[in-house]
Amino acid sequence: MTTDLLRQMNIDIETARQKASFSAKDMSTVIYGHEMVLDIANKLRDLLNNEPLAAKAGTEFLDHLGQEKELSDVEVQALSFVSDLSSPLTLHFAAFIAVIEAQGTEEQAAKWVDAANKLAIMGCYAQTELGHGSNVQGLRTTATYDRNTDEFLIHSPDLTAAKWWIGGLGLAATHCVCQAQLIIDGKNFGPHIFIVPVRSTKDRKPIKGVTVGEIGPKAYGGFNTVDNGFAMFDQVRIPRDNMLMRFAKVTNTGEYTKPVHNKLSYGSMVKLRVGMIAEAGMKLGRAATIATRYTTVRRQFHGDAPNKDGLEKQVISYSSVQHRLMPLISLAYAMVFAGQTIALDFQEMNRKLMNQDASMLPDIHLATCALKVWCTRRSTDGQEECRKAMGGHGYSIFSGIGQIFATAVPSNTYEGDNYVLAQQVGRGLLKHLGTIAKGGKVNNGSCSYMNYLASADATSPVPLDNAMAKAILDPQVQEHIFGLRAARLVADLGQQLKSGRAWSDVNMECWHIAFAHAEYTLLTQFHKKIQSLSADDKIVEPVRRLANLFALTQICHFNTAPFLTTGAIRVADMGAIQSVYRELIAGVAQDAVAYTDAFHFSDNELNSALGAYDGRAYERLWEAVQANPLNTDQGRKDIDECLLKILHEGENKKIAAKL
Amino acid sequence: MTTDLLRQMNIDIETARQKASFSAKDMSTVIYGHEMVLDIANKLRDLLNNEPLAAKAGTEFLDHLGQEKELSDVEVQALSFVSDLSSPLTLHFAAFIAVIEAQGTEEQAAKWVDAANKLAIMGCYAQTELGHGSNVQGLRTTATYDRNTDEFLIHSPDLTAAKWWIGGLGLAATHCVCQAQLIIDGKNFGPHIFIVPVRSTKDRKPIKGVTVGEIGPKAYGGFNTVDNGFAMFDQVRIPRDNMLMRFAKVTNTGEYTKPVHNKLSYGSMVKLRVGMIAEAGMKLGRAATIATRYTTVRRQFHGDAPNKDGLEKQVISYSSVQHRLMPLISLAYAMVFAGQTIALDFQEMNRKLMNQDASMLPDIHLATCALKVWCTRRSTDGQEECRKAMGGHGYSIFSGIGQIFATAVPSNTYEGDNYVLAQQVGRGLLKHLGTIAKGGKVNNGSCSYMNYLASADATSPVPLDNAMAKAILDPQVQEHIFGLRAARLVADLGQQLKSGRAWSDVNMECWHIAFAHAEYTLLTQFHKKIQSLSADDKIVEPVRRLANLFALTQICHFNTAPFLTTGAIRVADMGAIQSVYRELIAGVAQDAVAYTDAFHFSDNELNSALGAYDGRAYERLWEAVQANPLNTDQGRKDIDECLLKILHEGENKKIAAKL
């Protein structure tokens, strides 16, 4: 039943591709960093499409697949572009094994990691408790050293100490790495990490003294492929050697040696946050791809100036749709670029940490906190905005965006609640403010904008009066404006605290500072990405346009107020900047399909009837709906029988017959 | 296993109640408008708690209940406070019957409404098609008059014309009121409404020529108690009398009489939007109640100044939590108050419409469009913010907020997509701008701020220099600021269009205008509510505090930029206003539990382990989780057997045995 209107949908999306001002393939290489990574990612996509297990179980077994096929490190890295991997195995690899490798001695790693890699044991990372999440120091599970048997006793004093939310613990895990207060001779040495068995590998029954189970469904049907669990411990005995002792140690006489640097164990936490940055970008990219394609093929209203061909206007041609989707495309790119850079920085930092050198930690910690906060919030808000921009059909499960948001949105509250992390950004920058106040200079690149406060630049708004349109597109002007705003917000915070406001009263100031710091970082990384391309590459201009849109989106759309209240931009200049912003959006909209095609998602990954590559949204939606079991005679049998009995008998039967 | 820490949770919430500066009961009366409505609502809550059907099926059968128990109109109105009613019956009553009553002749109403009330037939409202939602004029289903048989032929020309999303059509409906293009002798008279049978009341099989079914799950698991459906018609014959003919008519000779006023049929659409305003407020109220209670009993971190009792700080004492939740409480109140007022206005308008008097329609239409846009967006954004403010546990299904958002969020795109409706607000206000430009005066109360443009007031920012703190809390100053901002945004829109920008290019300007208009309306209604209370009532001050918080939330938190760019507020004054804002939040936070208790939701309605009245969040969460079937031996049997086989056999068995 393919009619002209239906055929038009495929024509519309192909036309958009043909009209694009650049090659989506070239842009893919920019996004993925190297052609090689893109190639591997695409091979993985094929593998995923053809893997019966994956087809049946979704992405659940992708990690495992990685193991079985013995992928190289680079290939595994490319995996991160292919899909979000949520399964009991995700944290087995990303947390259980990673923590043992990072915090165990080499002997401990040799003992446990091989067994874990072969899945002879299944692990999880048991930190959060029912009563303690953000306050890790306040965890109540205890690990008490028993000198007589050279063992630790793992114990949960009450319900609030129950381990909770632990991914993989609900059904799968046989072991956990468990954060517990180390207690020796009645003295508490704070949280340390212990390997604790929870289920027998012989019969999978709970280990004696362990109460373990699944915590039930999550909001929005999200993360339903992960078995989040709980566990309580009743004096469970483990050998002393089950404490991870790379940094801190306990001897068989109960002597405690503390780590050289008390933050050496932070590496694992930072690592998880680093991964979240590019991931947030790719997830927003998926949502933006779906919404861009669907609004390209959906037509609605003839408008004031009807098309010559008699067709209604493409929904993507409406300025409201462009103003909602185009900025989000620029955000997705910015997150991916920043995520790539910080992952490299992290690798370097980690090498140093392994040698007990924590010098890079404070700055990376500050940057990842700010970026984790910003990227998870903007990405998940943006995903839902994409869904809304699709109108009514966006609410169908078959739009595919619902599942992205449902599983991504807890990233706002896990791996450090965003509002808690924002305070750490505030604290970190206050230290730099102190340096400036003492006449010093901030040498850390990502915070160097703080030096504005020591210069004449800090006293007045950026002068944009002359040739405004050109000035606001100058990368240096943009970085100046973003840096000035961030620096002045920090200076104002310092002032507020000086005038007597309590630290607990300035959470929101820290929130705005975290955003300002993240946006400065994202903008400068975007500019560095452009500098890394050869200047005569045809792809440079389209990337630059997106960087400009990213910059002006922050100023005109998301976060106008702090630019104005800090005087980084004058109210009088806003009209002209908004006019440039509108031009940028209209320009990006012309290439929206190419910009999103460049993420190179397969239809399988997008899992969307409305966002497939061929644009045949209505036909695919119709097909998806026909597969509903409720639409078969058998599927309706019980319902129809029930309704016949309660609605259509007796008096009602007579009434209906007369109509 | 109730320990001191667990008991403390109940103590914390009861202490908050005791410390409240006003009676929650008194505040309930303010919210519900009359003590009588509150009493009835509470009776309905009891009824719902004790109704086995309701206990089993959730709120699904509440409407039906209303029918069976023969509730009065007032009682039915009180129902709207008790729960969101989403079931196949919702639209049977709210749309199918309502449309026949509003747009059918008295004879038609007599024939169909009685049968429908007795559920001898089940109806739905079939307007949206796969290819047409917002553009109702573009619907493609046709109703062609056949003179020979005095019948209409209902027909879907292709897939894009399939009726889609129709609530109640998926499984339940036997009939629909169907929007279709009326065609007589080849001439198209535009969309009209026809009663079309879709399933037989004898055997529930589809009527000959009808393809009907269910469209599958919705995003986020929302609305899963409603059977949204699709239908296609292949030349389905219905008697001429099945066209609803209160306004337009077709005679048995095929003569067409058009309605006296071409917008007389808009009443039904307006009605659905009117209902959404208070509903949005109550849903946000539910989410805010849950989040307020949970953050009152959850404690985390000792903070810089540890509590004397050795307990960690209550999460609600953190400024970031207060800054997120307190404004939302003020929003929920504002929506409920405005919703009540506009419902009364609508009743008056509807009485006039029934007498073919459409004079009130333009203003009510404008107000309901702006309020629908604002309330659905702010309410659903706010619900999700409440969930996030609860931290990690907010993501559990047992927090209860997920389901509220999942079912509420499509209100942004249904009953008129928000961005489409915003354009109607822009258009409406441009007409008033025209009046001003011609030297006229705008007499419509809700748009009277447009008159600022004709006065000296319009030329400069509101002078707040003297006694700033006091001035910004003056209701007249607030209304002046809000009115000035709205008026100047409209004036700027007029200017932009004059300078040559196309109407299709100014969607976002209309969006901001819709928000400004809604906020002006909500603020003035809040002030009117205060005026309606007797001045010596002790409850006035707490209500006034919330009105002030509502006003300053718009200025300081949500929408600062337009106040600054329109010059309604000067940048230099923002610091002082923010300081007042912070004081208001801290003040409201002291009474947060009382403000939310006043919504008077039952634990049953909230359906939240974390937000129950007694504050025992952890114990209730534990209980909810223990009910998980996966936590029984039987429930785990298959999983354990499978894992034993694939993980713990052969080589792996040996490896694990050695650990």
JSON list of N, CA and C in Angstrom, two decimals, chain A residues 89-134:
[
{"chain": "A", "resi": 89, "resn": "LEU", "atom": "N", "xyz": [27.11, -8.06, 33.04]},
{"chain": "A", "resi": 89, "resn": "LEU", "atom": "CA", "xyz": [28.53, -8.17, 32.73]},
{"chain": "A", "resi": 89, "resn": "LEU", "atom": "C", "xyz": [29.22, -6.81, 32.67]},
{"chain": "A", "resi": 90, "resn": "THR", "atom": "N", "xyz": [28.44, -5.75, 32.46]},
{"chain": "A", "resi": 90, "resn": "THR", "atom": "CA", "xyz": [29.05, -4.43, 32.31]},
{"chain": "A", "resi": 90, "resn": "THR", "atom": "C", "xyz": [29.94, -4.08, 33.49]},
{"chain": "A", "resi": 91, "resn": "LEU", "atom": "N", "xyz": [29.35, -4.17, 34.68]},
{"chain": "A", "resi": 91, "resn": "LEU", "atom": "CA", "xyz": [30.11, -3.78, 35.86]},
{"chain": "A", "resi": 91, "resn": "LEU", "atom": "C", "xyz": [31.07, -4.87, 36.31]},
{"chain": "A", "resi": 92, "resn": "HIS", "atom": "N", "xyz": [30.81, -6.09, 35.90]},
{"chain": "A", "resi": 92, "resn": "HIS", "atom": "CA", "xyz": [31.79, -7.16, 36.14]},
{"chain": "A", "resi": 92, "resn": "HIS", "atom": "C", "xyz": [33.13, -6.75, 35.53]},
{"chain": "A", "resi": 93, "resn": "PHE", "atom": "N", "xyz": [33.07, -6.28, 34.27]},
{"chain": "A", "resi": 93, "resn": "PHE", "atom": "CA", "xyz": [34.30, -5.86, 33.60]},
{"chain": "A", "resi": 93, "resn": "PHE", "atom": "C", "xyz": [34.73, -4.44, 34.01]},
{"chain": "A", "resi": 94, "resn": "ALA", "atom": "N", "xyz": [33.78, -3.51, 33.97]},
{"chain": "A", "resi": 94, "resn": "ALA", "atom": "CA", "xyz": [34.14, -2.09, 34.13]},
{"chain": "A", "resi": 94, "resn": "ALA", "atom": "C", "xyz": [34.42, -1.73, 35.58]},
{"chain": "A", "resi": 95, "resn": "ALA", "atom": "N", "xyz": [33.90, -2.49, 36.52]},
{"chain": "A", "resi": 95, "resn": "ALA", "atom": "CA", "xyz": [34.11, -2.12, 37.93]},
{"chain": "A", "resi": 95, "resn": "ALA", "atom": "C", "xyz": [34.81, -3.23, 38.72]},
{"chain": "A", "resi": 96, "resn": "PHE", "atom": "N", "xyz": [34.23, -4.42, 38.75]},
{"chain": "A", "resi": 96, "resn": "PHE", "atom": "CA", "xyz": [34.81, -5.50, 39.58]},
{"chain": "A", "resi": 96, "resn": "PHE", "atom": "C", "xyz": [36.26, -5.76, 39.20]},
{"chain": "A", "resi": 97, "resn": "ILE", "atom": "N", "xyz": [36.46, -6.10, 37.92]},
{"chain": "A", "resi": 97, "resn": "ILE", "atom": "CA", "xyz": [37.83, -6.40, 37.46]},
{"chain": "A", "resi": 97, "resn": "ILE", "atom": "C", "xyz": [38.70, -5.15, 37.52]},
{"chain": "A", "resi": 98, "resn": "ALA", "atom": "N", "xyz": [38.13, -4.02, 37.06]},
{"chain": "A", "resi": 98, "resn": "ALA", "atom": "CA", "xyz": [38.92, -2.79, 37.02]},
{"chain": "A", "resi": 98, "resn": "ALA", "atom": "C", "xyz": [39.40, -2.38, 38.42]},
{"chain": "A", "resi": 99, "resn": "VAL", "atom": "N", "xyz": [38.55, -2.54, 39.41]},
{"chain": "A", "resi": 99, "resn": "VAL", "atom": "CA", "xyz": [38.93, -2.16, 40.78]},
{"chain": "A", "resi": 99, "resn": "VAL", "atom": "C", "xyz": [40.01, -3.09, 41.32]},
{"chain": "A", "resi": 100, "resn": "ILE", "atom": "N", "xyz": [39.86, -4.38, 41.04]},
{"chain": "A", "resi": 100, "resn": "ILE", "atom": "CA", "xyz": [40.89, -5.32, 41.53]},
{"chain": "A", "resi": 100, "resn": "ILE", "atom": "C", "xyz": [42.23, -5.01, 40.87]},
{"chain": "A", "resi": 101, "resn": "GLU", "atom": "N", "xyz": [42.19, -4.73, 39.57]},
{"chain": "A", "resi": 101, "resn": "GLU", "atom": "CA", "xyz": [43.43, -4.40, 38.86]},
{"chain": "A", "resi": 101, "resn": "GLU", "atom": "C", "xyz": [44.06, -3.12, 39.42]},
{"chain": "A", "resi": 102, "resn": "ALA", "atom": "N", "xyz": [43.21, -2.14, 39.70]},
{"chain": "A", "resi": 102, "resn": "ALA", "atom": "CA", "xyz": [43.74, -0.84, 40.11]},
{"chain": "A", "resi": 102, "resn": "ALA", "atom": "C", "xyz": [44.15, -0.82, 41.56]},
{"chain": "A", "resi": 103, "resn": "GLN", "atom": "N", "xyz": [43.45, -1.56, 42.41]},
{"chain": "A", "resi": 103, "resn": "GLN", "atom": "CA", "xyz": [43.67, -1.42, 43.84]},
{"chain": "A", "resi": 103, "resn": "GLN", "atom": "C", "xyz": [44.19, -2.67, 44.51]},
{"chain": "A", "resi": 104, "resn": "GLY", "atom": "N", "xyz": [44.21, -3.77, 43.77]},
{"chain": "A", "resi": 104, "resn": "GLY", "atom": "CA", "xyz": [44.78, -4.98, 44.33]},
{"chain": "A", "resi": 104, "resn": "GLY", "atom": "C", "xyz": [46.29, -5.02, 44.08]},
{"chain": "A", "resi": 105, "resn": "THR", "atom": "N", "xyz": [46.99, -5.85, 44.88]},
{"chain": "A", "resi": 105, "resn": "THR", "atom": "CA", "xyz": [48.41, -6.07, 44.59]},
{"chain": "A", "resi": 105, "resn": "THR", "atom": "C", "xyz": [48.50, -6.90, 43.31]},
{"chain": "A", "resi": 106, "resn": "GLU", "atom": "N", "xyz": [49.73, -7.06, 42.78]},
{"chain": "A", "resi": 106, "resn": "GLU", "atom": "CA", "xyz": [49.86, -7.86, 41.58]},
{"chain": "A", "resi": 106, "resn": "GLU", "atom": "C", "xyz": [49.48, -9.32, 41.83]},
{"chain": "A", "resi": 107, "resn": "GLU", "atom": "N", "xyz": [49.78, -9.79, 43.03]},
{"chain": "A", "resi": 107, "resn": "GLU", "atom": "CA", "xyz": [49.41, -11.17, 43.37]},
{"chain": "A", "resi": 107, "resn": "GLU", "atom": "C", "xyz": [47.88, -11.33, 43.41]},
{"chain": "A", "resi": 108, "resn": "GLN", "atom": "N", "xyz": [47.25, -10.33, 44.01]},
{"chain": "A", "resi": 108, "resn": "GLN", "atom": "CA", "xyz": [45.77, -10.38, 44.09]},
{"chain": "A", "resi": 108, "resn": "GLN", "atom": "C", "xyz": [45.15, -10.34, 42.69]},
{"chain": "A", "resi": 109, "resn": "ALA", "atom": "N", "xyz": [45.70, -9.44, 41.86]},
{"chain": "A", "resi": 109, "resn": "ALA", "atom": "CA", "xyz": [45.17, -9.34, 40.49]},
{"chain": "A", "resi": 109, "resn": "ALA", "atom": "C", "xyz": [45.34, -10.68, 39.77]},
{"chain": "A", "resi": 110, "resn": "ALA", "atom": "N", "xyz": [46.52, -11.29, 39.92]},
{"chain": "A", "resi": 110, "resn": "ALA", "atom": "CA", "xyz": [46.77, -12.57, 39.25]},
{"chain": "A", "resi": 110, "resn": "ALA", "atom": "C", "xyz": [45.76, -13.61, 39.69]},
{"chain": "A", "resi": 111, "resn": "LYS", "atom": "N", "xyz": [45.48, -13.61, 40.98]},
{"chain": "A", "resi": 111, "resn": "LYS", "atom": "CA", "xyz": [44.57, -14.62, 41.51]},
{"chain": "A", "resi": 111, "resn": "LYS", "atom": "C", "xyz": [43.12, -14.45, 41.02]},
{"chain": "A", "resi": 112, "resn": "TRP", "atom": "N", "xyz": [42.63, -13.20, 41.07]},
{"chain": "A", "resi": 112, "resn": "TRP", "atom": "CA", "xyz": [41.19, -12.98, 40.85]},
{"chain": "A", "resi": 112, "resn": "TRP", "atom": "C", "xyz": [40.84, -12.61, 39.40]},
{"chain": "A", "resi": 113, "resn": "VAL", "atom": "N", "xyz": [41.70, -11.84, 38.75]},
{"chain": "A", "resi": 113, "resn": "VAL", "atom": "CA", "xyz": [41.31, -11.30, 37.45]},
{"chain": "A", "resi": 113, "resn": "VAL", "atom": "C", "xyz": [41.18, -12.39, 36.38]},
{"chain": "A", "resi": 114, "resn": "ASP", "atom": "N", "xyz": [42.09, -13.38, 36.43]},
{"chain": "A", "resi": 114, "resn": "ASP", "atom": "CA", "xyz": [42.00, -14.45, 35.45]},
{"chain": "A", "resi": 114, "resn": "ASP", "atom": "C", "xyz": [40.67, -15.21, 35.62]},
{"chain": "A", "resi": 115, "resn": "ALA", "atom": "N", "xyz": [40.36, -15.53, 36.86]},
{"chain": "A", "resi": 115, "resn": "ALA", "atom": "CA", "xyz": [39.10, -16.24, 37.14]},
{"chain": "A", "resi": 115, "resn": "ALA", "atom": "C", "xyz": [37.90, -15.40, 36.68]},
{"chain": "A", "resi": 116, "resn": "ALA", "atom": "N", "xyz": [38.00, -14.12, 36.91]},
{"chain": "A", "resi": 116, "resn": "ALA", "atom": "CA", "xyz": [36.89, -13.23, 36.53]},
{"chain": "A", "resi": 116, "resn": "ALA", "atom": "C", "xyz": [36.78, -13.12, 35.01]},
{"chain": "A", "resi": 117, "resn": "ASN", "atom": "N", "xyz": [37.91, -13.00, 34.34]},
{"chain": "A", "resi": 117, "resn": "ASN", "atom": "CA", "xyz": [37.88, -12.89, 32.88]},
{"chain": "A", "resi": 117, "resn": "ASN", "atom": "C", "xyz": [37.27, -14.13, 32.24]},
{"chain": "A", "resi": 118, "resn": "LYS", "atom": "N", "xyz": [37.51, -15.28, 32.86]},
{"chain": "A", "resi": 118, "resn": "LYS", "atom": "CA", "xyz": [36.94, -16.53, 32.34]},
{"chain": "A", "resi": 118, "resn": "LYS", "atom": "C", "xyz": [35.51, -16.76, 32.83]},
{"chain": "A", "resi": 119, "resn": "LEU", "atom": "N", "xyz": [35.00, -15.81, 33.61]},
{"chain": "A", "resi": 119, "resn": "LEU", "atom": "CA", "xyz": [33.65, -15.88, 34.17]},
{"chain": "A", "resi": 119, "resn": "LEU", "atom": "C", "xyz": [33.46, -17.09, 35.08]},
{"chain": "A", "resi": 120, "resn": "ALA", "atom": "N", "xyz": [34.58, -17.56, 35.63]},
{"chain": "A", "resi": 120, "resn": "ALA", "atom": "CA", "xyz": [34.45, -18.61, 36.64]},
{"chain": "A", "resi": 120, "resn": "ALA", "atom": "C", "xyz": [33.80, -18.03, 37.89]},
{"chain": "A", "resi": 121, "resn": "ILE", "atom": "N", "xyz": [34.02, -16.72, 38.07]},
{"chain": "A", "resi": 121, "resn": "ILE", "atom": "CA", "xyz": [33.27, -15.98, 39.08]},
{"chain": "A", "resi": 121, "resn": "ILE", "atom": "C", "xyz": [32.66, -14.76, 38.40]},
{"chain": "A", "resi": 122, "resn": "MET", "atom": "N", "xyz": [31.56, -14.29, 38.95]},
{"chain": "A", "resi": 122, "resn": "MET", "atom": "CA", "xyz": [30.92, -13.08, 38.42]},
{"chain": "A", "resi": 122, "resn": "MET", "atom": "C", "xyz": [30.95, -12.04, 39.52]},
{"chain": "A", "resi": 123, "resn": "GLY", "atom": "N", "xyz": [31.45, -10.83, 39.18]},
{"chain": "A", "resi": 123, "resn": "GLY", "atom": "CA", "xyz": [31.62, -9.86, 40.25]},
{"chain": "A", "resi": 123, "resn": "GLY", "atom": "C", "xyz": [30.79, -8.60, 40.08]},
{"chain": "A", "resi": 124, "resn": "CYS", "atom": "N", "xyz": [30.74, -7.84, 41.15]},
{"chain": "A", "resi": 124, "resn": "CYS", "atom": "CA", "xyz": [30.08, -6.54, 41.10]},
{"chain": "A", "resi": 124, "resn": "CYS", "atom": "C", "xyz": [30.77, -5.61, 42.09]},
{"chain": "A", "resi": 125, "resn": "TYR", "atom": "N", "xyz": [30.40, -4.35, 42.08]},
{"chain": "A", "resi": 125, "resn": "TYR", "atom": "CA", "xyz": [31.08, -3.35, 42.89]},
{"chain": "A", "resi": 125, "resn": "TYR", "atom": "C", "xyz": [30.10, -2.81, 43.93]},
{"chain": "A", "resi": 126, "resn": "ALA", "atom": "N", "xyz": [30.27, -3.27, 45.17]},
{"chain": "A", "resi": 126, "resn": "ALA", "atom": "CA", "xyz": [29.27, -2.99, 46.20]},
{"chain": "A", "resi": 126, "resn": "ALA", "atom": "C", "xyz": [29.70, -1.82, 47.08]},
{"chain": "A", "resi": 127, "resn": "GLN", "atom": "N", "xyz": [29.33, -0.63, 46.67]},
{"chain": "A", "resi": 127, "resn": "GLN", "atom": "CA", "xyz": [29.66, 0.55, 47.47]},
{"chain": "A", "resi": 127, "resn": "GLN", "atom": "C", "xyz": [28.42, 1.12, 48.13]},
{"chain": "A", "resi": 128, "resn": "THR", "atom": "N", "xyz": [27.47, 1.60, 47.32]},
{"chain": "A", "resi": 128, "resn": "THR", "atom": "CA", "xyz": [26.27, 2.28, 47.83]},
{"chain": "A", "resi": 128, "resn": "THR", "atom": "C", "xyz": [25.49, 1.42, 48.81]},
{"chain": "A", "resi": 129, "resn": "GLU", "atom": "N", "xyz": [24.99, 2.05, 49.85]},
{"chain": "A", "resi": 129, "resn": "GLU", "atom": "CA", "xyz": [24.11, 1.37, 50.80]},
{"chain": "A", "resi": 129, "resn": "GLU", "atom": "C", "xyz": [22.74, 2.04, 50.81]},
{"chain": "A", "resi": 130, "resn": "LEU", "atom": "N", "xyz": [21.79, 1.38, 51.41]},
{"chain": "A", "resi": 130, "resn": "LEU", "atom": "CA", "xyz": [20.44, 1.95, 51.46]},
{"chain": "A", "resi": 130, "resn": "LEU", "atom": "C", "xyz": [20.47, 3.36, 52.06]},
{"chain": "A", "resi": 131, "resn": "GLY", "atom": "N", "xyz": [21.27, 3.54, 53.10]},
{"chain": "A", "resi": 131, "resn": "GLY", "atom": "CA", "xyz": [21.28, 4.83, 53.78]},
{"chain": "A", "resi": 131, "resn": "GLY", "atom": "C", "xyz": [22.44, 5.74, 53.39]},
{"chain": "A", "resi": 132, "resn": "HIS", "atom": "N", "xyz": [23.36, 5.28, 52.56]},
{"chain": "A", "resi": 132, "resn": "HIS", "atom": "CA", "xyz": [24.51, 6.11, 52.20]},
{"chain": "A", "resi": 132, "resn": "HIS", "atom": "C", "xyz": [24.89, 5.95, 50.74]},
{"chain": "A", "resi": 133, "resn": "GLY", "atom": "N", "xyz": [24.85, 7.06, 50.02]},
{"chain": "A", "resi": 133, "resn": "GLY", "atom": "CA", "xyz": [25.28, 7.08, 48.64]},
{"chain": "A", "resi": 133, "resn": "GLY", "atom": "C", "xyz": [26.41, 8.06, 48.46]},
{"chain": "A", "resi": 134, "resn": "SER", "atom": "N", "xyz": [26.06, 9.36, 48.50]},
{"chain": "A", "resi": 134, "resn": "SER", "atom": "CA", "xyz": [27.07, 10.39, 48.31]},
{"chain": "A", "resi": 134, "resn": "SER", "atom": "C", "xyz": [28.14, 10.36, 49.40]}
]
